[in-house]
PDB file of C-alpha atoms in Angstrom:
ATOM      1  CA  UNK A   1     -71.472 -64.599  37.479  1.00  0.00           C
ATOM      2  CA  UNK A   2     -70.845 -64.023  33.713  1.00  0.00           C
ATOM      3  CA  UNK A   3     -71.878 -68.483  32.917  1.00  0.00           C
ATOM      4  CA  UNK A   4     -74.831 -68.127  34.962  1.00  0.00           C
ATOM      5  CA  UNK A   5     -76.193 -65.199  33.369  1.00  0.00           C
ATOM      6  CA  UNK A   6     -75.368 -66.590  30.213  1.00  0.00           C
ATOM      7  CA  UNK A   7     -76.892 -70.047  31.031  1.00  0.00           C
ATOM      8  CA  UNK A   8     -80.457 -68.173  31.900  1.00  0.00           C
ATOM      9  CA  UNK A   9     -80.448 -66.388  28.453  1.00  0.00           C
ATOM     10  CA  UNK A  10     -79.943 -69.269  26.931  1.00  0.00           C
ATOM     11  CA  UNK A  11     -82.658 -70.800  28.590  1.00  0.00           C
ATOM     12  CA  UNK A  12     -85.558 -68.365  27.816  1.00  0.00           C
ATOM     13  CA  UNK A  13     -88.662 -69.841  26.983  1.00  0.00           C
ATOM     14  CA  UNK A  14     -90.151 -69.413  23.913  1.00  0.00           C
ATOM     15  CA  UNK A  15     -86.560 -70.041  22.762  1.00  0.00           C
ATOM     16  CA  UNK A  16     -85.331 -66.555  21.151  1.00  0.00           C
ATOM     17  CA  UNK A  17     -84.419 -66.936  17.487  1.00  0.00           C
ATOM     18  CA  UNK A  18     -81.758 -66.112  16.874  1.00  0.00           C
ATOM     19  CA  UNK A  19     -80.453 -66.908  20.299  1.00  0.00           C
ATOM     20  CA  UNK A  20     -79.751 -64.033  22.986  1.00  0.00           C
ATOM     21  CA  UNK A  21     -76.400 -62.823  22.655  1.00  0.00           C
ATOM     22  CA  UNK A  22     -74.250 -63.976  25.781  1.00  0.00           C
ATOM     23  CA  UNK A  23     -73.000 -60.983  28.171  1.00  0.00           C
ATOM     24  CA  UNK A  24     -69.404 -60.619  28.220  1.00  0.00           C
ATOM     25  CA  UNK A  25     -67.790 -59.168  31.577  1.00  0.00           C
ATOM     26  CA  UNK A  26     -66.963 -55.952  32.039  1.00  0.00           C
ATOM     27  CA  UNK A  27     -63.973 -54.570  34.478  1.00  0.00           C
ATOM     28  CA  UNK A  28     -64.975 -50.838  34.273  1.00  0.00           C
ATOM     29  CA  UNK A  29     -68.685 -51.929  35.314  1.00  0.00           C
ATOM     30  CA  UNK A  30     -67.437 -54.311  37.763  1.00  0.00           C
ATOM     31  CA  UNK A  31     -65.917 -51.485  39.411  1.00  0.00           C
ATOM     32  CA  UNK A  32     -69.181 -49.686  39.201  1.00  0.00           C
ATOM     33  CA  UNK A  33     -70.990 -52.293  40.850  1.00  0.00           C
ATOM     34  CA  UNK A  34     -68.236 -52.836  43.626  1.00  0.00           C
ATOM     35  CA  UNK A  35     -68.210 -48.864  44.628  1.00  0.00           C
ATOM     36  CA  UNK A  36     -71.841 -49.049  44.902  1.00  0.00           C
ATOM     37  CA  UNK A  37     -71.577 -52.386  46.928  1.00  0.00           C
ATOM     38  CA  UNK A  38     -68.996 -51.120  49.319  1.00  0.00           C
ATOM     39  CA  UNK A  39     -71.680 -48.405  50.426  1.00  0.00           C
ATOM     40  CA  UNK A  40     -73.986 -50.855  52.244  1.00  0.00           C
ATOM     41  CA  UNK A  41     -77.136 -49.491  51.419  1.00  0.00           C
ATOM     42  CA  UNK A  42     -79.559 -51.716  49.611  1.00  0.00           C
ATOM     43  CA  UNK A  43     -80.945 -49.326  47.259  1.00  0.00           C
ATOM     44  CA  UNK A  44     -80.404 -48.367  43.584  1.00  0.00           C
ATOM     45  CA  UNK A  45     -77.414 -46.484  42.635  1.00  0.00           C
ATOM     46  CA  UNK A  46     -79.248 -44.387  39.430  1.00  0.00           C
ATOM     47  CA  UNK A  47     -75.736 -44.477  38.067  1.00  0.00           C
ATOM     48  CA  UNK A  48     -77.243 -44.679  34.328  1.00  0.00           C
ATOM     49  CA  UNK A  49     -76.572 -48.755  33.846  1.00  0.00           C
ATOM     50  CA  UNK A  50     -79.033 -51.360  34.286  1.00  0.00           C
ATOM     51  CA  UNK A  51     -78.660 -52.909  37.841  1.00  0.00           C
ATOM     52  CA  UNK A  52     -79.895 -56.076  39.707  1.00  0.00           C
ATOM     53  CA  UNK A  53     -79.406 -55.990  43.839  1.00  0.00           C
ATOM     54  CA  UNK A  54     -79.446 -58.981  46.050  1.00  0.00           C
ATOM     55  CA  UNK A  55     -78.940 -59.204  49.730  1.00  0.00           C
ATOM     56  CA  UNK A  56     -78.455 -62.415  52.047  1.00  0.00           C
ATOM     57  CA  UNK A  57     -78.121 -62.569  55.971  1.00  0.00           C
ATOM     58  CA  UNK A  58     -77.365 -66.383  55.587  1.00  0.00           C
ATOM     59  CA  UNK A  59     -73.883 -66.315  56.873  1.00  0.00           C
ATOM     60  CA  UNK A  60     -72.728 -68.634  53.873  1.00  0.00           C
ATOM     61  CA  UNK A  61     -71.709 -66.753  50.546  1.00  0.00           C
ATOM     62  CA  UNK A  62     -74.204 -67.666  48.108  1.00  0.00           C
ATOM     63  CA  UNK A  63     -72.778 -69.202  45.025  1.00  0.00           C
ATOM     64  CA  UNK A  64     -73.352 -66.814  41.473  1.00  0.00           C
ATOM     65  CA  UNK A  65     -75.924 -69.664  40.487  1.00  0.00           C
ATOM     66  CA  UNK A  66     -78.442 -68.944  43.154  1.00  0.00           C
ATOM     67  CA  UNK A  67     -78.166 -65.180  43.288  1.00  0.00           C
ATOM     68  CA  UNK A  68     -78.818 -65.251  39.388  1.00  0.00           C
ATOM     69  CA  UNK A  69     -81.280 -68.230  40.035  1.00  0.00           C
ATOM     70  CA  UNK A  70     -83.138 -65.993  42.440  1.00  0.00           C
ATOM     71  CA  UNK A  71     -83.148 -63.262  39.922  1.00  0.00           C
ATOM     72  CA  UNK A  72     -84.469 -65.532  37.069  1.00  0.00           C
ATOM     73  CA  UNK A  73     -87.146 -67.798  39.316  1.00  0.00           C
ATOM     74  CA  UNK A  74     -88.984 -64.354  38.671  1.00  0.00           C
ATOM     75  CA  UNK A  75     -89.602 -65.685  34.976  1.00  0.00           C
ATOM     76  CA  UNK A  76     -92.855 -67.311  36.357  1.00  0.00           C
ATOM     77  CA  UNK A  77     -94.324 -64.114  37.124  1.00  0.00           C
ATOM     78  CA  UNK A  78     -93.394 -62.559  33.197  1.00  0.00           C
ATOM     79  CA  UNK A  79     -95.924 -62.557  30.712  1.00  0.00           C
ATOM     80  CA  UNK A  80     -94.537 -62.159  27.498  1.00  0.00           C
ATOM     81  CA  UNK A  81     -97.678 -61.531  25.454  1.00  0.00           C
ATOM     82  CA  UNK A  82     -98.550 -58.893  27.896  1.00  0.00           C
ATOM     83  CA  UNK A  83     -94.914 -57.850  28.462  1.00  0.00           C
ATOM     84  CA  UNK A  84     -96.346 -57.358  32.395  1.00  0.00           C
ATOM     85  CA  UNK A  85     -95.850 -59.090  35.398  1.00  0.00           C
ATOM     86  CA  UNK A  86     -98.711 -61.577  36.912  1.00  0.00           C
ATOM     87  CA  UNK A  87     -99.214 -60.065  40.103  1.00  0.00           C
ATOM     88  CA  UNK A  88     -95.377 -60.060  41.229  1.00  0.00           C
ATOM     89  CA  UNK A  89     -91.991 -58.526  40.692  1.00  0.00           C
ATOM     90  CA  UNK A  90     -90.061 -59.776  37.232  1.00  0.00           C
ATOM     91  CA  UNK A  91     -87.781 -56.996  36.595  1.00  0.00           C
ATOM     92  CA  UNK A  92     -85.061 -58.640  37.819  1.00  0.00           C
ATOM     93  CA  UNK A  93     -85.487 -61.504  35.402  1.00  0.00           C
ATOM     94  CA  UNK A  94     -86.017 -59.289  32.445  1.00  0.00           C
ATOM     95  CA  UNK A  95     -82.736 -57.322  32.966  1.00  0.00           C
ATOM     96  CA  UNK A  96     -81.006 -60.605  32.822  1.00  0.00           C
ATOM     97  CA  UNK A  97     -82.576 -61.518  29.854  1.00  0.00           C
ATOM     98  CA  UNK A  98     -82.640 -58.308  28.097  1.00  0.00           C
ATOM     99  CA  UNK A  99     -81.419 -58.627  24.524  1.00  0.00           C
ATOM    100  CA  UNK A 100     -79.950 -55.097  23.964  1.00  0.00           C
ATOM    101  CA  UNK A 101     -77.398 -55.589  27.446  1.00  0.00           C
ATOM    102  CA  UNK A 102     -74.379 -56.921  26.215  1.00  0.00           C
ATOM    103  CA  UNK A 103     -71.739 -56.302  28.912  1.00  0.00           C
ATOM    104  CA  UNK A 104     -72.110 -57.322  32.802  1.00  0.00           C
ATOM    105  CA  UNK A 105     -69.938 -56.436  35.989  1.00  0.00           C
ATOM    106  CA  UNK A 106     -70.768 -57.418  39.460  1.00  0.00           C
ATOM    107  CA  UNK A 107     -69.548 -56.391  42.851  1.00  0.00           C
ATOM    108  CA  UNK A 108     -69.603 -58.243  46.182  1.00  0.00           C
ATOM    109  CA  UNK A 109     -69.598 -56.735  49.824  1.00  0.00           C
ATOM    110  CA  UNK A 110     -69.619 -57.685  53.584  1.00  0.00           C
ATOM    111  CA  UNK A 111     -71.722 -54.993  55.651  1.00  0.00           C
ATOM    112  CA  UNK A 112     -71.459 -55.124  59.176  1.00  0.00           C
ATOM    113  CA  UNK A 113     -74.291 -52.215  59.097  1.00  0.00           C
ATOM    114  CA  UNK A 114     -77.183 -50.818  56.999  1.00  0.00           C
ATOM    115  CA  UNK A 115     -78.543 -54.457  56.952  1.00  0.00           C
ATOM    116  CA  UNK A 116     -82.302 -54.168  55.129  1.00  0.00           C
ATOM    117  CA  UNK A 117     -82.859 -57.079  57.821  1.00  0.00           C
ATOM    118  CA  UNK A 118     -84.472 -56.209  60.856  1.00  0.00           C
ATOM    119  CA  UNK A 119     -82.486 -57.364  63.852  1.00  0.00           C
ATOM    120  CA  UNK A 120     -79.639 -58.433  61.656  1.00  0.00           C
ATOM    121  CA  UNK A 121     -76.376 -56.326  61.365  1.00  0.00           C
ATOM    122  CA  UNK A 122     -74.072 -58.428  59.149  1.00  0.00           C
ATOM    123  CA  UNK A 123     -75.285 -58.978  55.515  1.00  0.00           C
ATOM    124  CA  UNK A 124     -73.772 -59.641  52.189  1.00  0.00           C
ATOM    125  CA  UNK A 125     -74.527 -57.277  49.162  1.00  0.00           C
ATOM    126  CA  UNK A 126     -74.640 -58.588  45.621  1.00  0.00           C
ATOM    127  CA  UNK A 127     -74.588 -55.815  42.781  1.00  0.00           C
ATOM    128  CA  UNK A 128     -74.608 -56.932  38.848  1.00  0.00           C
ATOM    129  CA  UNK A 129     -74.834 -53.786  37.108  1.00  0.00           C
ATOM    130  CA  UNK A 130     -75.551 -53.875  33.173  1.00  0.00           C
ATOM    131  CA  UNK A 131     -74.562 -52.335  29.854  1.00  0.00           C
ATOM    132  CA  UNK A 132     -76.747 -51.230  27.750  1.00  0.00           C
ATOM    133  CA  UNK A 133     -79.541 -51.087  30.558  1.00  0.00           C
ATOM    134  CA  UNK A 134     -82.547 -53.200  29.993  1.00  0.00           C
ATOM    135  CA  UNK A 135     -86.070 -52.595  30.922  1.00  0.00           C
ATOM    136  CA  UNK A 136     -87.454 -49.638  28.822  1.00  0.00           C
ATOM    137  CA  UNK A 137     -90.975 -49.605  27.806  1.00  0.00           C
ATOM    138  CA  UNK A 138     -92.121 -49.788  25.050  1.00  0.00           C
ATOM    139  CA  UNK A 139     -89.821 -53.402  24.699  1.00  0.00           C
ATOM    140  CA  UNK A 140     -90.011 -56.575  25.801  1.00  0.00           C
ATOM    141  CA  UNK A 141     -86.614 -57.972  27.171  1.00  0.00           C
ATOM    142  CA  UNK A 142     -85.385 -60.398  24.408  1.00  0.00           C
ATOM    143  CA  UNK A 143     -85.566 -60.191  20.752  1.00  0.00           C
ATOM    144  CA  UNK A 144     -85.486 -62.466  17.302  1.00  0.00           C
ATOM    145  CA  UNK A 145     -86.080 -62.160  13.571  1.00  0.00           C
ATOM    146  CA  UNK A 146     -89.393 -60.609  12.509  1.00  0.00           C
ATOM    147  CA  UNK A 147     -92.043 -63.632  13.197  1.00  0.00           C
ATOM    148  CA  UNK A 148     -90.290 -64.088  16.941  1.00  0.00           C
ATOM    149  CA  UNK A 149     -92.460 -63.790  19.656  1.00  0.00           C
ATOM    150  CA  UNK A 150     -89.038 -62.139  21.462  1.00  0.00           C
ATOM    151  CA  UNK A 151     -88.661 -58.892  20.152  1.00  0.00           C
ATOM    152  CA  UNK A 152     -87.399 -55.794  21.015  1.00  0.00           C
ATOM    153  CA  UNK A 153     -88.255 -51.852  20.419  1.00  0.00           C
ATOM    154  CA  UNK A 154     -85.830 -50.417  23.146  1.00  0.00           C
ATOM    155  CA  UNK A 155     -87.309 -46.631  23.089  1.00  0.00           C
ATOM    156  CA  UNK A 156     -88.853 -44.646  25.644  1.00  0.00           C
ATOM    157  CA  UNK A 157     -88.786 -44.691  29.331  1.00  0.00           C
ATOM    158  CA  UNK A 158     -87.480 -46.856  31.928  1.00  0.00           C
ATOM    159  CA  UNK A 159     -89.573 -49.443  33.025  1.00  0.00           C
ATOM    160  CA  UNK A 160     -90.533 -48.772  37.201  1.00  0.00           C
ATOM    161  CA  UNK A 161     -91.635 -52.257  37.681  1.00  0.00           C
ATOM    162  CA  UNK A 162     -93.832 -51.075  40.653  1.00  0.00           C
ATOM    163  CA  UNK A 163     -96.109 -49.300  38.881  1.00  0.00           C
ATOM    164  CA  UNK A 164     -98.709 -50.472  36.793  1.00  0.00           C
ATOM    165  CA  UNK A 165     -98.555 -47.494  34.262  1.00  0.00           C
ATOM    166  CA  UNK A 166     -95.119 -49.080  32.956  1.00  0.00           C
ATOM    167  CA  UNK A 167     -96.629 -51.981  31.452  1.00  0.00           C
ATOM    168  CA  UNK A 168     -99.843 -52.795  29.300  1.00  0.00           C
ATOM    169  CA  UNK A 169    -101.705 -54.367  31.926  1.00  0.00           C
ATOM    170  CA  UNK A 170    -101.574 -53.759  35.597  1.00  0.00           C
ATOM    171  CA  UNK A 171     -98.848 -54.703  37.875  1.00  0.00           C
ATOM    172  CA  UNK A 172     -99.521 -56.181  41.360  1.00  0.00           C
ATOM    173  CA  UNK A 173     -96.945 -56.406  44.009  1.00  0.00           C
ATOM    174  CA  UNK A 174     -97.437 -59.112  47.171  1.00  0.00           C
ATOM    175  CA  UNK A 175     -96.638 -55.815  49.110  1.00  0.00           C
ATOM    176  CA  UNK A 176     -97.043 -52.120  48.711  1.00  0.00           C
ATOM    177  CA  UNK A 177     -93.494 -50.464  47.868  1.00  0.00           C
ATOM    178  CA  UNK A 178     -93.381 -46.741  49.562  1.00  0.00           C
ATOM    179  CA  UNK A 179     -92.226 -43.796  46.758  1.00  0.00           C
ATOM    180  CA  UNK A 180     -88.224 -43.691  47.488  1.00  0.00           C
ATOM    181  CA  UNK A 181     -87.869 -46.639  49.108  1.00  0.00           C
ATOM    182  CA  UNK A 182     -86.561 -50.026  48.274  1.00  0.00           C
ATOM    183  CA  UNK A 183     -88.860 -53.251  49.319  1.00  0.00           C
ATOM    184  CA  UNK A 184     -86.391 -54.866  51.760  1.00  0.00           C
ATOM    185  CA  UNK A 185     -87.301 -51.362  53.844  1.00  0.00           C
ATOM    186  CA  UNK A 186     -91.124 -52.422  54.490  1.00  0.00           C
ATOM    187  CA  UNK A 187     -91.688 -54.051  57.468  1.00  0.00           C
ATOM    188  CA  UNK A 188     -93.271 -57.000  55.353  1.00  0.00           C
ATOM    189  CA  UNK A 189     -89.907 -57.628  53.158  1.00  0.00           C
ATOM    190  CA  UNK A 190     -87.482 -56.692  55.912  1.00  0.00           C
ATOM    191  CA  UNK A 191     -88.741 -60.184  57.882  1.00  0.00           C
ATOM    192  CA  UNK A 192     -87.687 -61.882  54.940  1.00  0.00           C
ATOM    193  CA  UNK A 193     -84.041 -63.258  54.864  1.00  0.00           C
ATOM    194  CA  UNK A 194     -83.320 -62.933  51.724  1.00  0.00           C
ATOM    195  CA  UNK A 195     -84.124 -59.744  49.586  1.00  0.00           C
ATOM    196  CA  UNK A 196     -83.781 -58.304  45.869  1.00  0.00           C
ATOM    197  CA  UNK A 197     -84.073 -54.973  43.820  1.00  0.00           C
ATOM    198  CA  UNK A 198     -84.540 -54.751  40.046  1.00  0.00           C
ATOM    199  CA  UNK A 199     -83.415 -51.040  38.455  1.00  0.00           C
TER     200      UNK A 199
END
């Protein structure tokens, strides 16, 4: 899992100069992530760390590269110049490549109930926890030397990647997200085979 994250950090486009520091595995964060995954409730833990969530009902356990791949696929929706998501969620991606996040820990649980998928009881819940947390504003995810497009001024409040006010330009989602509920809780998203949430 760490290697998949670090491959994504090394591949940011445009390239970060200097390169993003690699994440290191933390057994402490892994224990935090595992404790949340074991609850089998597809929502954020509000534990103070950065957090990405992934759920699947496909039966076969996905490879770590596929889980991280689902998060970094949002890179196409992220616009560095405006620090905005272009009509879709991008918070999983920005957390994966957040320059100031240095430690990573993940947990996986096979769940028999609490599924975010309509009509499916068995599912798998992946949680990755990051420290220091990413997705703060005003800031952009990756940093570099003066003059680089990748700059970070990690100050201020956490980004709520579902609300336009968190970014300089509006964010639109394909589906509305009710207050206090994960996107897999909405009818549109519950029909999907895989759901992911970023915190």
